[in-house]
Tab-separated table of C-alpha atoms in Angstrom:
chain	number	residue	atom	x	y	z
A	550	UNK	CA	0.000	0.000	0.000
A	551	UNK	CA	1.075	3.577	-0.487
A	552	UNK	CA	0.264	4.110	3.149
A	553	UNK	CA	-1.425	2.356	5.986
A	554	UNK	CA	-4.578	4.369	5.289
A	555	UNK	CA	-5.737	2.183	2.405
A	556	UNK	CA	-5.450	-1.027	4.416
A	557	UNK	CA	-7.535	0.308	7.295
A	558	UNK	CA	-10.480	0.709	4.926
A	559	UNK	CA	-10.340	-2.960	4.018
A	560	UNK	CA	-10.080	-5.046	7.214
A	561	UNK	CA	-11.146	-8.130	5.239
A	562	UNK	CA	-7.536	-8.332	4.027
A	563	UNK	CA	-6.586	-9.581	7.472
A	564	UNK	CA	-3.144	-8.729	8.813
A	565	UNK	CA	-1.496	-6.100	6.611
A	566	UNK	CA	2.108	-4.991	6.905
A	567	UNK	CA	3.385	-1.916	5.108
A	568	UNK	CA	7.025	-1.935	4.076
A	569	UNK	CA	7.668	1.543	2.803
A	570	UNK	CA	8.548	4.937	4.089
A	571	UNK	CA	8.643	8.467	2.876
A	572	UNK	CA	10.531	8.701	-0.393
A	573	UNK	CA	11.397	4.971	-0.491
A	574	UNK	CA	12.462	3.750	-3.896
A	575	UNK	CA	13.014	0.310	-5.375
A	576	UNK	CA	16.603	0.352	-4.080
A	577	UNK	CA	15.387	0.613	-0.482
A	578	UNK	CA	12.863	-2.152	-1.126
A	579	UNK	CA	15.626	-4.424	-2.436
A	580	UNK	CA	17.678	-3.735	0.687
A	581	UNK	CA	14.833	-5.174	2.788
A	582	UNK	CA	13.442	-7.742	0.372
A	583	UNK	CA	14.922	-10.786	2.119
A	584	UNK	CA	13.194	-9.782	5.349
A	585	UNK	CA	9.947	-9.171	3.507
A	586	UNK	CA	10.213	-12.486	1.630
A	587	UNK	CA	10.876	-14.328	4.924
A	588	UNK	CA	7.394	-13.361	6.084
A	589	UNK	CA	6.025	-15.471	3.210
A	590	UNK	CA	2.927	-13.376	2.764
A	591	UNK	CA	0.206	-14.845	0.577
A	592	UNK	CA	-0.116	-11.597	-1.354
A	593	UNK	CA	1.865	-8.429	-1.946
A	594	UNK	CA	0.423	-5.288	-3.458
A	595	UNK	CA	3.289	-3.336	-4.962
A	596	UNK	CA	3.202	0.399	-5.482
A	597	UNK	CA	6.797	1.511	-5.340
A	598	UNK	CA	8.116	2.832	-8.660
A	599	UNK	CA	6.723	6.362	-8.415
A	600	UNK	CA	9.537	7.689	-6.228
A	601	UNK	CA	12.199	6.237	-8.535
A	602	UNK	CA	10.762	8.031	-11.545
A	603	UNK	CA	10.148	11.214	-9.571
A	604	UNK	CA	13.739	11.334	-8.336
A	605	UNK	CA	15.287	10.645	-11.737
A	606	UNK	CA	16.422	7.030	-11.321
A	607	UNK	CA	17.261	5.623	-14.752
A	608	UNK	CA	14.410	3.643	-16.307
A	609	UNK	CA	16.546	0.524	-16.811
A	610	UNK	CA	17.567	0.650	-13.136
A	611	UNK	CA	14.095	0.919	-11.604
A	612	UNK	CA	12.736	-1.686	-14.018
A	613	UNK	CA	15.502	-4.140	-13.064
A	614	UNK	CA	15.009	-3.382	-9.362
A	615	UNK	CA	11.263	-3.888	-9.627
A	616	UNK	CA	11.756	-7.194	-11.453
A	617	UNK	CA	14.099	-8.328	-8.666
A	618	UNK	CA	11.508	-7.448	-6.020
A	619	UNK	CA	8.813	-9.387	-7.868
A	620	UNK	CA	11.111	-12.373	-8.414
A	621	UNK	CA	12.157	-12.559	-4.732
A	622	UNK	CA	8.551	-12.373	-3.566
A	623	UNK	CA	7.409	-15.005	-6.053
A	624	UNK	CA	10.266	-17.304	-5.045
A	625	UNK	CA	8.944	-17.028	-1.485
A	626	UNK	CA	5.520	-18.145	-2.700
A	627	UNK	CA	3.903	-14.707	-2.613
A	628	UNK	CA	1.356	-13.759	-5.262
A	629	UNK	CA	2.269	-10.292	-6.477
A	630	UNK	CA	-0.382	-7.761	-7.461
A	631	UNK	CA	0.621	-4.475	-9.065
A	632	UNK	CA	-1.169	-1.229	-8.204
A	633	UNK	CA	-1.153	1.101	-11.190
A	634	UNK	CA	-0.329	4.732	-10.566
A	635	UNK	CA	-3.082	7.117	-9.578
A	636	UNK	CA	-3.270	10.232	-11.705
A	637	UNK	CA	-1.192	13.081	-10.288
A	638	UNK	CA	-1.072	16.741	-11.090
A	639	UNK	CA	2.215	17.702	-12.723
A	640	UNK	CA	2.917	20.515	-10.283
A	641	UNK	CA	4.620	20.679	-6.913
A	642	UNK	CA	6.284	17.308	-7.378
A	643	UNK	CA	3.573	15.407	-9.227
A	644	UNK	CA	4.652	13.145	-12.079
A	645	UNK	CA	3.991	14.154	-15.642
A	646	UNK	CA	1.395	12.169	-17.578
A	647	UNK	CA	4.220	10.719	-19.695
A	648	UNK	CA	5.978	9.389	-16.585
A	649	UNK	CA	2.739	8.005	-15.163
A	650	UNK	CA	2.149	6.246	-18.486
A	651	UNK	CA	5.741	4.940	-18.480
A	652	UNK	CA	5.199	3.263	-15.110
A	653	UNK	CA	1.739	1.901	-15.882
A	654	UNK	CA	2.754	0.586	-19.313
A	655	UNK	CA	5.790	-1.142	-17.793
A	656	UNK	CA	3.620	-2.878	-15.197
A	657	UNK	CA	0.939	-3.907	-17.698
A	658	UNK	CA	3.391	-5.055	-20.370
A	659	UNK	CA	5.684	-6.872	-17.944
A	660	UNK	CA	3.148	-8.547	-15.672
A	661	UNK	CA	-0.175	-8.455	-17.547
A	662	UNK	CA	-3.225	-6.312	-16.898
A	663	UNK	CA	-4.839	-9.313	-15.186
A	664	UNK	CA	-2.291	-8.935	-12.348
A	665	UNK	CA	-2.766	-5.170	-12.033
A	666	UNK	CA	-5.282	-3.067	-10.149
A	667	UNK	CA	-6.190	-0.043	-12.223
A	668	UNK	CA	-7.317	2.820	-10.010
A	669	UNK	CA	-7.354	5.435	-12.780
A	670	UNK	CA	-10.943	4.953	-13.950
A	671	UNK	CA	-13.207	6.935	-11.671
A	672	UNK	CA	-10.325	8.694	-9.917
A	673	UNK	CA	-11.046	12.346	-9.132
A	674	UNK	CA	-8.016	14.540	-8.392
A	675	UNK	CA	-10.228	17.242	-6.888
A	676	UNK	CA	-11.386	14.985	-4.043
A	677	UNK	CA	-8.940	12.059	-4.010
A	678	UNK	CA	-5.550	13.765	-4.346
A	679	UNK	CA	-4.057	15.711	-1.445
A	680	UNK	CA	-2.660	19.211	-1.758
A	681	UNK	CA	0.858	17.828	-2.410
A	682	UNK	CA	-0.492	16.516	-5.763
A	683	UNK	CA	0.966	13.065	-5.012
A	684	UNK	CA	-0.658	11.317	-2.053
A	685	UNK	CA	-4.286	10.257	-1.776
A	686	UNK	CA	-6.701	11.949	0.574
A	687	UNK	CA	-8.857	9.910	2.950
A	688	UNK	CA	-11.430	9.641	0.168
A	689	UNK	CA	-8.682	8.534	-2.217
A	690	UNK	CA	-7.588	5.889	0.286
A	691	UNK	CA	-11.120	4.536	0.511
A	692	UNK	CA	-11.368	4.516	-3.277
A	693	UNK	CA	-8.109	2.552	-3.634
A	694	UNK	CA	-9.305	0.049	-1.013
A	695	UNK	CA	-12.570	-0.393	-2.931
A	696	UNK	CA	-10.656	-0.964	-6.181
A	697	UNK	CA	-8.520	-3.600	-4.450
A	698	UNK	CA	-11.643	-5.293	-3.093
A	699	UNK	CA	-13.495	-5.108	-6.404
A	700	UNK	CA	-10.506	-6.422	-8.390
A	701	UNK	CA	-11.027	-9.950	-7.067
A	702	UNK	CA	-7.258	-10.474	-7.173
A	703	UNK	CA	-7.001	-10.948	-3.424
A	704	UNK	CA	-9.541	-13.156	-1.670
A	705	UNK	CA	-11.009	-11.398	1.334
A	706	UNK	CA	-11.688	-13.039	4.654
A	707	UNK	CA	-14.928	-12.787	6.599
A	708	UNK	CA	-13.373	-13.118	10.032
A	709	UNK	CA	-11.068	-10.167	10.613
A	710	UNK	CA	-9.725	-11.222	14.008
A	711	UNK	CA	-5.958	-10.862	14.157
A	712	UNK	CA	-4.010	-13.961	15.033
A	713	UNK	CA	-2.016	-12.777	18.070
A	714	UNK	CA	0.855	-15.190	17.379
A	715	UNK	CA	1.208	-13.859	13.843
A	716	UNK	CA	1.080	-10.257	15.056
A	717	UNK	CA	3.804	-10.963	17.633
A	718	UNK	CA	5.907	-12.689	14.957
A	719	UNK	CA	5.719	-9.604	12.766
A	720	UNK	CA	6.573	-7.280	15.635
A	721	UNK	CA	9.572	-9.380	16.644
A	722	UNK	CA	10.861	-9.584	13.048
A	723	UNK	CA	10.937	-5.812	12.592
A	724	UNK	CA	14.570	-4.668	12.652
A	725	UNK	CA	15.293	-2.472	15.646
């Protein structure tokens, strides 16, 4: 998830762990990928390329890094789902339409539209994009959660009780 906010709108996902921070790029994800793969999550929703493109990382580099992330997760038995980029406003740090298209086309062409969640249709920048022109608002977070739910790519659970042993495992695995 881009942030924890989207997961809180969809408790039927069960336990959700977010492995990203402000300005993280694919390089930072690779540095922690072994830890993430060790968790052996059933599913991973990836949304990480935006910061690479926005900070000028070479296309070949972020594409190779992304492929490595996907490969490591798949080797661990994780089903990878790709979240396409939400439209941004090309001002105050927002990506240009050409860069948004570059990312989305890479994901679709490399992994297939059937493994992607497209949040662009129905997206409204006026209500779903925060004033930084990059991050979703609360309404945008709810919209992304609904798109994840409606995609059918990740089976939802009816019982949303958290397994305490699993929660403790995750807490103890977090690097101090």
